[in-house]
Coordinates of C-alpha atoms in Angstrom, one line a residue:
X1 CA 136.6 100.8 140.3
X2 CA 135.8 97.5 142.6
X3 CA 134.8 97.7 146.1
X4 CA 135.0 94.6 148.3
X5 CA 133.6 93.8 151.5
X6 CA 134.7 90.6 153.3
X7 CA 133.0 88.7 156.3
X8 CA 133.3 85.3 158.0
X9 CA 136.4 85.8 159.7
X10 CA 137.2 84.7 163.7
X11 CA 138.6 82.2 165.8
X12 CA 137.8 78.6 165.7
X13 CA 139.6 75.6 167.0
X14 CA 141.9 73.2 164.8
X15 CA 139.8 70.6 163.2
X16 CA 136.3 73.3 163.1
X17 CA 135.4 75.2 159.9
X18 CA 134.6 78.9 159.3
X19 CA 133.1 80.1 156.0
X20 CA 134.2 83.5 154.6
X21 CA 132.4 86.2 152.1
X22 CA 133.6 88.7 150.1
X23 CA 130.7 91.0 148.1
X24 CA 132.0 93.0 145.0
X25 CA 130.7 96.0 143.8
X26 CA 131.1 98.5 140.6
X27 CA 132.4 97.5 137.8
X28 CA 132.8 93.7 137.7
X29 CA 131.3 90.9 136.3
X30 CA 130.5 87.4 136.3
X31 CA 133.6 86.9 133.9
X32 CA 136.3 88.1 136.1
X33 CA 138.4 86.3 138.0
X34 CA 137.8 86.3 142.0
X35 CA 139.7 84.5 145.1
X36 CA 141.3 84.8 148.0
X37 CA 144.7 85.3 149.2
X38 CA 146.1 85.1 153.3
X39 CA 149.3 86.7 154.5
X40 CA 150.5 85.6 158.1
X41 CA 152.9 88.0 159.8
X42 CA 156.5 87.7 158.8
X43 CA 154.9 86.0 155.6
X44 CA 154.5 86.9 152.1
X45 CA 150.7 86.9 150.7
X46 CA 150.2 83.8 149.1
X47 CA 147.5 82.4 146.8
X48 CA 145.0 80.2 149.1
X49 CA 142.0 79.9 146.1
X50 CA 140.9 81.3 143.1
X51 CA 138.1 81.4 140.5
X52 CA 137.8 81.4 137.0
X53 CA 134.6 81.8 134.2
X54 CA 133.3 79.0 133.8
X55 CA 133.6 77.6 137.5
X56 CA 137.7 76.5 136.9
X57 CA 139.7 77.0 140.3
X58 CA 143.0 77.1 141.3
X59 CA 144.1 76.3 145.2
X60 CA 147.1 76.7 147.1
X61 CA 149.1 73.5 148.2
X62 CA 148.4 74.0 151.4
X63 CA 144.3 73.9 151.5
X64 CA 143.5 71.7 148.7
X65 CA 141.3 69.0 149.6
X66 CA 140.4 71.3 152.7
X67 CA 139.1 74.5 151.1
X68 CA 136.5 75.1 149.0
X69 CA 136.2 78.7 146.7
X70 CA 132.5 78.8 145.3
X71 CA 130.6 81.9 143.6
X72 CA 127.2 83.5 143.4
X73 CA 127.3 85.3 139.7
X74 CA 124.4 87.0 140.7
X75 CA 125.2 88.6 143.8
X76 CA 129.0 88.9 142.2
X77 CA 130.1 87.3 145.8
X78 CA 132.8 84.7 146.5
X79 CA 132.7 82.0 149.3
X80 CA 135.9 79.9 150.8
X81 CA 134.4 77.0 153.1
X82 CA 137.4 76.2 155.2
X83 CA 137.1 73.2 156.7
X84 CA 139.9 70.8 158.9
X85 CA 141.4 74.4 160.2
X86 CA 145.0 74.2 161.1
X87 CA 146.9 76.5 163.4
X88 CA 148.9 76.9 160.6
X89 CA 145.8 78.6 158.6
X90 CA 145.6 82.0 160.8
X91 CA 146.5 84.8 159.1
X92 CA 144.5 87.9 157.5
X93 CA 142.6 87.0 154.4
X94 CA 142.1 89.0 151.7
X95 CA 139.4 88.5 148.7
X96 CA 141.0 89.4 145.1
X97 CA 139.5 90.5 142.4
X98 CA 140.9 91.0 138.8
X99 CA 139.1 93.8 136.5
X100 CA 141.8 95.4 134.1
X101 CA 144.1 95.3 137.4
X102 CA 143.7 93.9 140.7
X103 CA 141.4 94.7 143.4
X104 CA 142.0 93.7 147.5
X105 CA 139.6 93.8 150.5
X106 CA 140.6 95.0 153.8
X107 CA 141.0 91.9 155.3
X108 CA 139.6 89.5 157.9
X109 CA 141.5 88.0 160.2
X110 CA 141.2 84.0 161.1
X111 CA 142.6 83.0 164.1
X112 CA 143.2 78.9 164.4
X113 CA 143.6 77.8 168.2
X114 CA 145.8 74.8 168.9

């Protein structure tokens, strides 16, 4: 089993930044793949970033070049920097982890004011 616990969520006007966290816990490790996913209502969830061993990362049309997914192997926690917010970004956002099957957090919710 994997717990995850995420933080950073809010609001923030368009153009500001917000930086979310997501601690895993049990049995994961450096080697598995971690991210984050966001679902808006009437939306399916869709991939916003993800993380590989070995640093690799994959990001969702929408945020590259605006997002940034890091990691702390130690800590086993996951970091999105979300920068040049967009109205478009609220939604809830949900850290992902992969260890024989997936794992989802509860959620935080980011709220982008025009």
């Amino acid at each position: 089993q994997v717990r995850l616990v995420e933080s950073g969520g809010g609001l923030v006007q368009a153009g500001g930044s917000l930086r979310l966290s997501c601690a895993a816990s049990g049995n994961i490790v450096s080697g598995n793949p971690m991210g984050w996913y966001r679902q808006a209502p009437g939306n399916e969830r869709e991939l916003v970033a993800i993380i590989f061993s070995g640093g690799s990362t994959n990001y969702g049309d929408s945020v590259k070049g605006r997002f940034t997914i890091s990691r702390d192997n130690p800590k086993n926690t996951v970091y999105l920097q979300m920068d040049s917010l967009k109205p478009e970004d609220t939604a809830v956002y949900y850290c992902y982890a992969n260890s024989f099957r997936p794992y989802w957090g509860q959620g935080t919710q980011v709220t982008v004011s025009s």
